[in-house]
């Protein structure tokens, strides 16, 4: 028995490979990208990297709300690449010295996938909810995640505000149409769980008439066989996820794989994988292939129409949404 | 030699306790005041923080009151009567300790939601328990249920029945025996259970985030407030409230040490 044990130990040590170990990198990606990333993109990248450069690369990925991921990275998680739903989080990482490069130099200023904010209603949309104004009707019960913990919820609140706002005149005062609409909808919000995923848990349990969330989440729920209906408002916001390298955590031997991974996310193959899981690709050609899958938004707007991320977070969430909550 | 071993064990236990339990709390403390005591005080004065702390205290009080009644009754049932299924029931009492609290929250959502029969029944009468104070209370009562039962049960086991029997022989009715003999005898168990229930309720997170709705200033409890502050990057704000809750729990548990008699301490 002892001899056997010794042998086992010997084998274990001898099993250390003689050739170079594969490069290991860690990816932190916003929770809604989990299926697309683990099922398609990472396996495809490993194959691509091996075929093109003859080397193995080992990527482990972890998924959570973007705010949580950002905090983990700030706390020292050894992550080399991050895909997050809010540019503010990338700014924070930059301020703390974790990112030294400029992610805006990547294609589309760092945006690697897009979506729009829609709402999901019960089967057949029995209450006929079509616009954000409809969500403000008395007796309508609305769910969205908490903007304190969820990037998606920040987008949802921007979408509601923007649907009522006049972009040429954003005053954020009580006469601002966006503020009025947001206040009216928020009155109907019955719960604000931690993440976009948790809102679906509550919706599945029967709570609420509508969830304000990403189109890709809505499509994913449909793909899972849920009979919910999707309403695409006439005027809503385009959301985007941005990729960045966490420079301080990148060792020289990881450099190549990291930059190749980021480039890979923009390839037609990766964009197609994202599209399969309901995201809107940033690649124009791939977008055409999947065009029929997405609803056309009559009046799309972006966070830039709200004055950019910093201003929108401060004026719409901190100064407007917060006040509505405690009123 | 013996004293050497004892000394070493003592030092090791104390050292490990310091490293594993106290040091994390100390570092929290350091973070809370890292920006100066003025910032710490400002964070505590935030109206959302005050609302969250107030709600936490109210829920903890209500939870303690509810469990004091049903927990004591349950303990009485389990120790004073022999009935089929008693062992099973006894084991079930501790179930809330073993279930992840998020699961508890989800179970309550299913039961009181429009899909559950209870939720449907209430919904038809326009009663909505979830995402409000009653929902939080239901969650906290579930999670803290074992504490009162166990604290009171332990005392009941050690209290001789002779007092109750004497009262019966003197013609006391069953409820009189319970109210005037049994309850005063287990007073200390109820107090101990109340303290444990209260402090556990102060820190409850998993069930709360599911059933409360997490509405800032309305249904957000202290721990949920801490979590959302931490996520927005306001670590000082999170640490300030965390310190306050940790300190409150510590005071309660310390007080418990003084009010417990040797009998209850032995039993607990």
Coordinates of C-alpha atoms in Angstrom, one line a residue:
Chain A
X1 CA 0.0 0.0 0.0
X2 CA 2.8 2.4 1.0
X3 CA 4.7 1.6 -2.2
X4 CA 1.5 2.2 -4.2
X5 CA 1.1 5.6 -2.5
X6 CA 4.8 6.5 -3.2
X7 CA 4.3 5.5 -6.8
X8 CA 1.2 7.7 -7.0
X9 CA 3.1 10.7 -5.6
X10 CA 6.0 10.0 -8.0
X11 CA 3.6 9.9 -11.0
X12 CA 1.9 13.1 -9.9
X13 CA 5.2 14.9 -9.8
X14 CA 6.5 13.3 -13.0
X15 CA 3.3 14.4 -14.7
X16 CA 4.5 17.9 -14.7
X17 CA 4.7 18.6 -18.4
X18 CA 8.1 18.9 -20.0
X19 CA 6.7 21.4 -22.6
X20 CA 5.7 24.9 -21.7
X21 CA 2.5 25.2 -19.7
X22 CA -0.4 26.9 -21.5
X23 CA -0.8 30.6 -20.8
X24 CA -3.5 31.2 -18.3
X25 CA -5.8 34.2 -18.4
X26 CA -8.8 35.2 -16.4
X27 CA -11.8 36.9 -17.9
X28 CA -14.5 38.8 -15.8
X29 CA -17.7 39.3 -17.9
X30 CA -21.1 40.7 -17.1
X31 CA -23.5 38.0 -15.9
X32 CA -25.8 38.2 -19.0
X33 CA -23.0 37.2 -21.3
X34 CA -22.4 33.9 -19.5
X35 CA -24.1 31.5 -21.9
X36 CA -22.6 33.1 -25.0
X37 CA -19.1 33.2 -23.5
X38 CA -18.8 29.8 -22.0
X39 CA -20.7 27.8 -24.6
X40 CA -19.3 29.4 -27.7
X41 CA -16.8 32.1 -27.5
X42 CA -14.1 30.7 -25.2
X43 CA -14.0 27.2 -26.8
X44 CA -13.8 28.9 -30.2
X45 CA -11.0 31.2 -29.1
X46 CA -8.9 28.3 -27.7
X47 CA -9.2 26.5 -31.0
X48 CA -8.4 29.6 -33.0
X49 CA -5.4 30.4 -30.9
X50 CA -4.0 26.9 -31.1
X51 CA -4.5 26.8 -34.9
X52 CA -3.0 30.3 -35.5
X53 CA -0.1 30.4 -33.0
X54 CA 0.4 26.7 -32.2
X55 CA 0.0 27.4 -28.5
X56 CA -2.6 26.4 -25.9
X57 CA -4.3 29.1 -23.9
X58 CA -6.3 28.4 -20.8
X59 CA -9.1 30.9 -19.9
X60 CA -11.2 30.8 -16.9
X61 CA -14.2 33.1 -16.8
X62 CA -16.3 34.4 -14.0
X63 CA -19.7 36.1 -14.3
X64 CA -21.6 38.4 -12.0
X65 CA -23.2 41.8 -12.0
X66 CA -20.8 44.3 -13.5
X67 CA -20.6 46.3 -10.2
X68 CA -19.7 43.2 -8.3
X69 CA -17.0 42.2 -10.8
X70 CA -15.5 45.7 -10.8
X71 CA -15.3 45.5 -7.0
X72 CA -13.6 42.1 -7.2
X73 CA -11.0 43.5 -9.6
X74 CA -10.5 46.5 -7.3
X75 CA -10.0 44.0 -4.5
X76 CA -7.2 42.3 -6.3
X77 CA -8.8 39.5 -8.3
X78 CA -6.1 38.4 -10.9
X79 CA -8.2 39.3 -13.9
X80 CA -6.7 40.3 -17.2
X81 CA -9.7 41.1 -19.4
X82 CA -13.1 42.5 -18.4
X83 CA -16.3 43.0 -20.3
X84 CA -18.6 45.3 -18.3
X85 CA -21.9 47.0 -18.9
X86 CA -21.0 50.4 -17.6
X87 CA -18.2 52.7 -18.7
X88 CA -18.2 54.2 -15.3
X89 CA -16.8 51.0 -13.9
X90 CA -14.0 51.1 -16.4
X91 CA -13.3 54.7 -15.4
X92 CA -13.1 53.6 -11.7
X93 CA -10.6 50.9 -12.6
X94 CA -8.6 53.5 -14.5
X95 CA -8.7 55.9 -11.6
X96 CA -7.3 53.3 -9.2
X97 CA -4.5 52.5 -11.7
X98 CA -5.6 49.0 -12.7
X99 CA -6.2 50.1 -16.3
X100 CA -3.5 52.2 -17.9
X101 CA -4.3 51.8 -21.5
X102 CA -7.2 53.5 -23.3
X103 CA -10.1 51.1 -24.0
X104 CA -11.7 53.7 -26.2
X105 CA -9.0 52.9 -28.8
X106 CA -10.5 49.5 -29.4
X107 CA -13.1 49.4 -32.3
X108 CA -16.4 51.2 -31.5
X109 CA -14.7 52.9 -28.5
X110 CA -14.5 49.6 -26.7
X111 CA -18.0 48.5 -27.3
X112 CA -18.0 44.8 -28.2
X113 CA -21.8 44.0 -28.2
X114 CA -25.0 46.1 -28.0
X115 CA -28.6 45.6 -27.1
X116 CA -31.6 47.8 -26.4
X117 CA -33.8 48.1 -23.3
X118 CA -37.2 46.6 -23.8
X119 CA -39.8 45.2 -21.5
X120 CA -41.1 41.7 -21.0
X121 CA -44.8 41.2 -20.2
X122 CA -47.0 38.3 -19.4
X123 CA -48.2 35.9 -22.2
X124 CA -50.0 37.8 -24.9
X125 CA -49.3 41.2 -23.2
X126 CA -52.8 41.2 -21.5
X127 CA -52.4 44.8 -20.3
X128 CA -51.3 46.1 -23.7
X129 CA -48.1 47.6 -22.5
X130 CA -46.2 49.1 -25.4
X131 CA -44.4 52.3 -24.4
X132 CA -42.8 53.5 -21.2
X133 CA -45.7 55.8 -20.7
X134 CA -47.9 52.7 -20.4
X135 CA -45.8 51.5 -17.5
X136 CA -46.8 54.6 -15.6
X137 CA -50.5 53.7 -15.7
X138 CA -52.0 53.2 -12.3
X139 CA -52.2 49.6 -11.2
X140 CA -49.3 48.5 -13.5
X141 CA -46.7 46.5 -11.5
X142 CA -43.2 47.0 -12.8
X143 CA -39.9 45.2 -11.9
X144 CA -36.3 46.2 -12.7
X145 CA -33.1 45.5 -10.8
X146 CA -31.4 48.0 -8.4
X147 CA -29.2 50.5 -10.2
X148 CA -26.9 50.3 -7.2
X149 CA -25.9 46.8 -8.0
X150 CA -26.9 46.2 -11.6
X151 CA -25.5 47.8 -14.8
X152 CA -28.7 46.7 -16.6
X153 CA -30.9 48.6 -14.2
X154 CA -28.9 51.8 -14.8
X155 CA -29.6 51.3 -18.5
X156 CA -33.3 50.6 -17.7
X157 CA -33.6 53.9 -15.7
X158 CA -31.8 55.8 -18.5
X159 CA -34.3 54.3 -21.0
X160 CA -37.3 55.4 -19.0
X161 CA -35.9 58.9 -18.4
X162 CA -34.8 59.3 -22.0
X163 CA -38.2 58.2 -23.4
X164 CA -39.8 61.2 -21.7
X165 CA -36.9 63.7 -22.2
X166 CA -36.2 66.3 -24.8
X167 CA -32.5 65.8 -25.6
X168 CA -32.1 69.4 -26.7
X169 CA -33.1 70.6 -23.3
X170 CA -32.1 68.3 -20.4
X171 CA -32.8 70.3 -17.3
X172 CA -33.3 67.4 -14.8
X173 CA -35.7 69.7 -13.0
X174 CA -39.3 68.9 -12.0
X175 CA -40.5 70.3 -15.4
X176 CA -38.2 67.9 -17.3
X177 CA -40.4 65.4 -19.2
X178 CA -37.9 62.6 -18.4
X179 CA -38.0 63.3 -14.7
X180 CA -41.8 63.3 -14.8
X181 CA -42.0 60.0 -16.7
X182 CA -39.4 58.3 -14.4
X183 CA -41.2 59.5 -11.3
X184 CA -44.5 58.1 -12.6
X185 CA -43.1 54.7 -13.6
X186 CA -41.1 54.4 -10.4
X187 CA -44.3 54.7 -8.4
X188 CA -45.3 51.4 -10.0
X189 CA -42.0 49.6 -9.3
X190 CA -42.7 46.8 -6.7
X191 CA -39.2 45.4 -6.3
X192 CA -35.6 46.1 -7.3
X193 CA -33.6 42.9 -6.8
X194 CA -29.8 42.7 -7.1
X195 CA -29.5 41.7 -10.8
X196 CA -31.3 41.4 -14.1
X197 CA -31.4 37.6 -13.5
X198 CA -33.1 38.0 -10.1
X199 CA -35.9 40.1 -11.6
X200 CA -36.8 37.1 -13.7
X201 CA -36.9 34.9 -10.6
X202 CA -39.5 37.2 -9.1
X203 CA -41.4 37.5 -12.4
X204 CA -41.4 33.6 -12.8
X205 CA -42.9 33.5 -9.3
X206 CA -45.8 35.5 -10.7
X207 CA -44.9 39.0 -9.5
X208 CA -45.3 42.0 -11.8
X209 CA -46.8 42.9 -15.1
X210 CA -43.6 44.0 -16.8
X211 CA -39.8 43.7 -16.4
X212 CA -37.7 46.5 -17.8
X213 CA -34.5 44.8 -19.1
X214 CA -32.1 44.1 -21.9
X215 CA -33.5 42.7 -25.2
X216 CA -31.0 39.9 -25.1
X217 CA -32.3 38.7 -21.7
X218 CA -35.8 38.8 -23.0
X219 CA -34.8 36.8 -26.1
X220 CA -33.0 34.3 -23.9
X221 CA -36.1 33.7 -21.8
X222 CA -38.1 33.2 -24.9
X223 CA -35.5 30.7 -26.2
X224 CA -35.8 28.8 -22.9
X225 CA -39.4 28.3 -23.8
X226 CA -41.1 30.9 -21.6
X227 CA -44.3 32.2 -23.1
X228 CA -43.7 35.8 -22.1
X229 CA -44.2 38.6 -24.6
X230 CA -41.6 41.3 -25.5
X231 CA -42.6 44.9 -26.0
X232 CA -40.1 47.1 -27.8
X233 CA -40.9 50.7 -27.0
X234 CA -40.9 53.2 -29.9
X235 CA -38.2 55.3 -28.1
X236 CA -35.6 53.5 -26.1
X237 CA -31.9 53.4 -25.3
X238 CA -29.2 51.4 -27.1
X239 CA -27.0 49.7 -24.5
X240 CA -23.4 48.5 -24.9
X241 CA -20.8 46.3 -23.2
X242 CA -17.2 47.5 -23.3
X243 CA -14.1 45.4 -23.2
X244 CA -10.9 46.5 -21.5
X245 CA -7.5 45.0 -20.5
X246 CA -6.7 45.2 -16.8
X247 CA -3.1 46.3 -17.5
X248 CA -1.7 46.0 -14.0
X249 CA -2.6 42.3 -13.9
X250 CA -1.0 41.3 -17.2
X251 CA 2.3 39.5 -17.0
X252 CA 4.6 39.6 -20.1
X253 CA 3.8 36.0 -21.1
X254 CA 0.1 36.8 -21.0
X255 CA 0.4 39.9 -23.2
X256 CA -0.1 38.1 -26.5
X257 CA -3.0 36.0 -25.6
X258 CA -4.8 39.0 -23.9
X259 CA -4.6 41.2 -27.0
X260 CA -5.6 38.3 -29.3
X261 CA -8.6 37.6 -27.1
X262 CA -9.8 41.2 -27.3
X263 CA -9.3 41.2 -31.1
X264 CA -11.1 37.9 -31.3
X265 CA -14.2 39.3 -29.6
X266 CA -14.6 41.6 -32.6
X267 CA -14.3 38.8 -35.2
X268 CA -17.3 37.7 -37.2
X269 CA -17.2 34.3 -35.5
X270 CA -17.4 35.8 -32.0
X271 CA -20.0 38.4 -33.0
X272 CA -22.1 35.6 -34.5
X273 CA -21.9 33.7 -31.2
X274 CA -23.1 36.7 -29.3
X275 CA -25.9 37.3 -31.8
X276 CA -27.1 33.7 -31.3
X277 CA -27.6 34.5 -27.7
X278 CA -29.6 37.6 -28.4
X279 CA -27.0 40.4 -28.3
X280 CA -26.8 42.9 -31.1
X281 CA -23.4 42.5 -32.8
X282 CA -21.3 45.6 -33.5
X283 CA -20.1 44.0 -36.7
X284 CA -22.3 45.4 -39.5
X285 CA -22.1 42.3 -41.7
X286 CA -23.1 40.0 -38.9
X287 CA -25.8 42.4 -37.8
X288 CA -27.3 42.1 -41.3
X289 CA -27.3 38.3 -41.0
X290 CA -29.3 38.4 -37.8
X291 CA -31.3 41.5 -38.7
X292 CA -34.7 39.7 -38.6
X293 CA -34.1 38.7 -35.0
X294 CA -34.2 42.2 -33.6
X295 CA -37.1 44.5 -33.3
X296 CA -36.6 47.9 -35.0
X297 CA -36.6 50.8 -32.7
X298 CA -38.2 53.9 -34.2
X299 CA -36.3 56.4 -32.1
X300 CA -33.2 54.8 -30.6
X301 CA -31.0 57.0 -28.4
X302 CA -27.7 56.5 -26.6
X303 CA -26.2 57.5 -23.3
X304 CA -24.5 60.3 -25.1
X305 CA -27.9 61.9 -25.8
X306 CA -28.2 62.1 -22.0
X307 CA -24.9 63.9 -21.7
X308 CA -22.6 60.8 -21.4
X309 CA -22.2 58.3 -18.6
X310 CA -20.8 60.6 -15.9
X311 CA -23.5 63.2 -16.3
X312 CA -26.3 60.6 -16.7
X313 CA -25.3 58.7 -13.6
X314 CA -25.2 61.8 -11.6
X315 CA -28.3 63.6 -12.9
X316 CA -30.6 60.7 -13.7
X317 CA -29.7 58.2 -11.0
X318 CA -28.1 60.0 -8.1
X319 CA -30.1 63.2 -8.3
X320 CA -33.4 62.1 -9.8
X321 CA -34.0 58.4 -9.2
X322 CA -32.7 58.4 -5.6
X323 CA -35.0 61.3 -4.6
X324 CA -38.0 59.6 -6.2
X325 CA -37.4 56.5 -4.0
X326 CA -37.7 58.2 -0.7
X327 CA -40.4 60.6 -1.6
Chain B
X1 CA 4.0 19.8 31.7
X2 CA 0.3 19.8 32.0
X3 CA 0.2 23.6 32.5
X4 CA 2.5 24.0 29.5
X5 CA 0.0 22.1 27.3
X6 CA -2.9 24.1 28.7
X7 CA -1.0 27.3 28.1
X8 CA -0.2 26.4 24.6
X9 CA -3.8 25.3 23.8
X10 CA -5.1 28.6 25.3
X11 CA -2.6 30.7 23.3
X12 CA -3.5 28.7 20.1
X13 CA -7.2 29.1 20.5
X14 CA -6.9 32.8 21.3
X15 CA -4.5 33.4 18.4
X16 CA -6.8 31.6 16.0
X17 CA -9.9 33.4 17.3
X18 CA -8.1 36.7 16.8
X19 CA -6.9 35.8 13.3
X20 CA -10.2 34.3 12.0
X21 CA -12.8 36.4 13.8
X22 CA -11.5 39.6 15.3
X23 CA -9.0 40.7 12.7
X24 CA -11.6 41.0 9.9
X25 CA -13.8 43.1 12.2
X26 CA -10.9 45.3 13.1
X27 CA -10.0 46.0 9.4
X28 CA -13.7 46.9 8.8
X29 CA -13.3 49.4 11.6
X30 CA -10.2 50.9 10.0
X31 CA -11.9 51.3 6.7
X32 CA -15.0 53.0 8.2
X33 CA -12.9 55.8 9.6
X34 CA -10.2 55.8 7.0
X35 CA -11.6 59.1 5.6
X36 CA -11.9 60.6 9.0
X37 CA -14.5 60.4 11.7
X38 CA -16.4 63.3 10.0
X39 CA -17.0 61.2 6.9
X40 CA -18.1 58.3 9.1
X41 CA -20.7 60.5 10.9
X42 CA -21.9 61.9 7.5
X43 CA -22.5 58.4 6.2
X44 CA -24.6 57.5 9.3
X45 CA -26.6 60.7 8.8
X46 CA -27.6 59.8 5.3
X47 CA -31.5 59.6 5.2
X48 CA -31.4 56.3 3.3
X49 CA -29.1 54.8 5.9
X50 CA -31.3 56.0 8.7
X51 CA -34.4 54.6 7.0
X52 CA -32.6 51.2 6.5
X53 CA -31.4 51.1 10.1
X54 CA -34.9 52.0 11.4
X55 CA -36.5 49.3 9.3
X56 CA -33.9 46.7 10.4
X57 CA -34.6 47.5 14.1
X58 CA -38.4 47.3 13.6
X59 CA -38.2 44.0 11.7
X60 CA -35.9 42.6 14.4
X61 CA -38.2 43.6 17.2
X62 CA -41.3 42.3 15.4
X63 CA -39.5 39.0 14.5
X64 CA -38.5 38.6 18.2
X65 CA -42.0 39.2 19.4
X66 CA -43.5 36.7 17.0
X67 CA -40.9 34.0 17.7
X68 CA -41.2 34.6 21.4
X69 CA -44.8 33.4 21.2
X70 CA -44.6 30.6 18.6
X71 CA -41.1 29.5 19.5
X72 CA -42.0 29.2 23.2
X73 CA -45.2 27.3 22.4
X74 CA -43.3 24.9 20.1
X75 CA -40.6 24.3 22.8
X76 CA -43.3 23.6 25.3
X77 CA -44.9 21.1 22.9
X78 CA -41.6 19.4 22.1
X79 CA -40.4 18.9 25.7
X80 CA -43.6 18.4 27.7
X81 CA -45.6 16.1 25.4
X82 CA -44.9 12.8 23.8
X83 CA -46.7 12.3 20.5
X84 CA -46.1 10.4 17.3
X85 CA -43.8 12.3 15.0
X86 CA -42.2 14.3 17.8
X87 CA -38.6 13.4 16.8
X88 CA -39.4 14.3 13.2
X89 CA -40.8 17.7 14.3
X90 CA -37.9 18.2 16.5
X91 CA -35.5 17.8 13.6
X92 CA -37.6 19.9 11.3
X93 CA -37.3 22.9 13.7
X94 CA -33.6 23.3 12.8
X95 CA -34.2 23.2 9.1
X96 CA -34.1 27.0 8.7
X97 CA -30.4 26.9 9.8
X98 CA -29.5 24.5 7.0
X99 CA -31.3 26.0 4.1
X100 CA -29.6 28.8 2.2
X101 CA -31.5 31.9 3.0
X102 CA -31.9 32.9 -0.6
X103 CA -33.8 29.6 -1.1
X104 CA -36.0 30.6 1.9
X105 CA -36.7 33.9 0.1
X106 CA -37.6 32.2 -3.1
X107 CA -39.8 29.7 -1.4
X108 CA -41.8 32.5 0.3
X109 CA -42.1 34.3 -3.1
X110 CA -43.6 31.1 -4.6
X111 CA -45.9 30.6 -1.8
X112 CA -47.2 34.1 -1.4
X113 CA -46.9 35.0 -5.1
X114 CA -49.8 34.9 -7.6
X115 CA -48.8 31.4 -8.6
X116 CA -49.2 29.9 -5.1
X117 CA -52.6 29.0 -3.7
X118 CA -52.0 31.1 -0.6
X119 CA -50.8 34.1 -2.7
X120 CA -53.8 33.7 -5.0
X121 CA -56.2 33.6 -2.1
X122 CA -54.7 36.8 -0.6
X123 CA -54.4 38.4 -4.0
X124 CA -58.1 38.1 -4.6
X125 CA -58.6 40.0 -1.5
X126 CA -56.0 42.6 -2.6
X127 CA -53.6 41.6 0.2
X128 CA -49.9 41.8 -1.0
X129 CA -47.5 40.5 1.6
X130 CA -44.3 40.3 -0.4
X131 CA -42.1 43.4 -1.1
X132 CA -43.4 45.1 2.1
X133 CA -42.9 44.9 5.9
X134 CA -45.0 41.7 6.3
X135 CA -43.0 39.9 3.7
X136 CA -39.7 40.8 5.5
X137 CA -41.3 39.7 8.8
X138 CA -42.2 36.3 7.3
X139 CA -38.7 35.8 6.0
X140 CA -37.1 36.8 9.3
X141 CA -39.4 34.7 11.4
X142 CA -38.5 31.7 9.2
X143 CA -34.8 32.2 9.3
X144 CA -34.6 32.9 13.1
X145 CA -37.2 30.3 14.2
X146 CA -34.9 27.7 15.7
X147 CA -33.2 30.2 18.2
X148 CA -36.2 30.7 20.4
X149 CA -37.3 27.1 20.3
X150 CA -33.8 25.8 21.3
X151 CA -33.2 28.4 24.0
X152 CA -36.5 27.9 25.7
X153 CA -36.4 24.1 25.1
X154 CA -33.0 23.9 26.9
X155 CA -34.4 25.6 30.0
X156 CA -37.6 23.6 30.0
X157 CA -35.6 20.3 30.0
X158 CA -33.8 21.4 33.1
X159 CA -36.9 22.7 35.0
X160 CA -38.5 20.0 37.0
X161 CA -42.1 19.3 36.4
X162 CA -42.9 19.2 40.1
X163 CA -44.0 22.9 40.1
X164 CA -46.4 22.4 37.3
X165 CA -47.8 19.2 38.9
X166 CA -48.2 21.0 42.3
X167 CA -50.2 23.7 40.6
X168 CA -52.4 21.1 39.0
X169 CA -53.0 19.3 42.3
X170 CA -54.0 22.7 43.8
X171 CA -56.7 23.0 41.1
X172 CA -55.0 25.3 38.5
X173 CA -56.4 25.0 35.0
X174 CA -54.0 24.0 32.2
X175 CA -53.6 27.5 30.8
X176 CA -53.0 28.8 34.4
X177 CA -50.2 26.3 34.8
X178 CA -48.7 27.4 31.5
X179 CA -49.0 31.2 32.2
X180 CA -48.2 31.4 35.9
X181 CA -45.8 28.4 36.4
X182 CA -44.1 27.3 33.2
X183 CA -43.6 30.7 31.6
X184 CA -42.0 32.4 34.7
X185 CA -39.8 29.3 35.0
X186 CA -38.4 29.6 31.5
X187 CA -38.2 33.4 31.5
X188 CA -34.5 33.2 31.1
X189 CA -34.7 31.0 28.1
X190 CA -37.1 33.4 26.5
X191 CA -34.7 36.3 27.1
X192 CA -31.8 34.4 25.8
X193 CA -33.8 33.3 22.7
X194 CA -34.9 36.9 22.2
X195 CA -31.4 38.2 22.2
X196 CA -30.2 35.6 19.7
X197 CA -33.2 36.1 17.4
X198 CA -32.8 39.8 17.5
X199 CA -29.1 39.8 16.6
X200 CA -29.6 37.2 13.9
X201 CA -32.4 39.3 12.4
X202 CA -30.2 42.4 12.3
X203 CA -27.8 40.7 10.0
X204 CA -30.2 38.8 7.7
X205 CA -29.5 39.3 4.0
X206 CA -30.3 36.4 1.7
X207 CA -34.0 36.0 2.4
X208 CA -34.4 39.8 2.8
X209 CA -33.2 40.6 -0.7
X210 CA -35.7 38.3 -2.2
X211 CA -38.8 39.2 -0.3
X212 CA -38.3 42.8 0.6
X213 CA -38.2 44.2 -2.9
X214 CA -35.0 46.1 -1.9
X215 CA -36.7 49.5 -2.4
X216 CA -34.3 52.3 -1.2
X217 CA -35.7 54.2 1.8
X218 CA -38.8 52.0 2.0
X219 CA -38.1 48.2 2.2
X220 CA -34.3 48.2 2.1
X221 CA -32.9 46.9 5.4
X222 CA -29.4 47.6 6.8
X223 CA -27.6 44.7 5.3
X224 CA -29.2 45.4 1.9
X225 CA -28.1 49.0 2.2
X226 CA -24.6 47.9 3.0
X227 CA -24.5 45.6 -0.1
X228 CA -25.8 48.3 -2.5
X229 CA -23.4 50.9 -1.0
X230 CA -20.5 48.5 -1.5
X231 CA -21.5 47.9 -5.1
X232 CA -21.7 51.5 -6.0
X233 CA -18.1 51.9 -4.7
X234 CA -19.0 53.8 -1.5
X235 CA -17.0 51.4 0.7
X236 CA -16.9 54.0 3.5
X237 CA -20.7 54.2 3.5
X238 CA -21.0 50.4 3.6
X239 CA -18.4 50.1 6.3
X240 CA -20.0 52.8 8.5
X241 CA -23.4 51.0 8.6
X242 CA -21.7 47.6 8.9
X243 CA -19.7 48.8 12.0
X244 CA -22.9 50.0 13.6
X245 CA -24.8 46.7 13.0
X246 CA -21.8 44.7 14.2
X247 CA -21.4 46.8 17.3
X248 CA -25.2 46.5 18.1
X249 CA -25.0 42.7 17.7
X250 CA -21.9 42.6 20.0
X251 CA -23.7 44.7 22.7
X252 CA -26.7 42.4 22.6
X253 CA -24.6 39.3 22.8
X254 CA -22.5 40.8 25.6
X255 CA -25.7 41.7 27.5
X256 CA -26.9 38.1 27.0
X257 CA -23.8 36.9 28.9
X258 CA -24.9 38.9 32.0
X259 CA -28.5 38.1 32.0
X260 CA -28.0 34.4 31.6
X261 CA -28.1 32.3 34.7
X262 CA -25.7 29.4 35.2
X263 CA -28.6 27.0 34.4
X264 CA -29.4 28.5 31.0
X265 CA -25.7 28.9 30.2
X266 CA -25.2 25.3 30.8
X267 CA -28.1 24.4 28.7
X268 CA -27.2 26.6 25.8

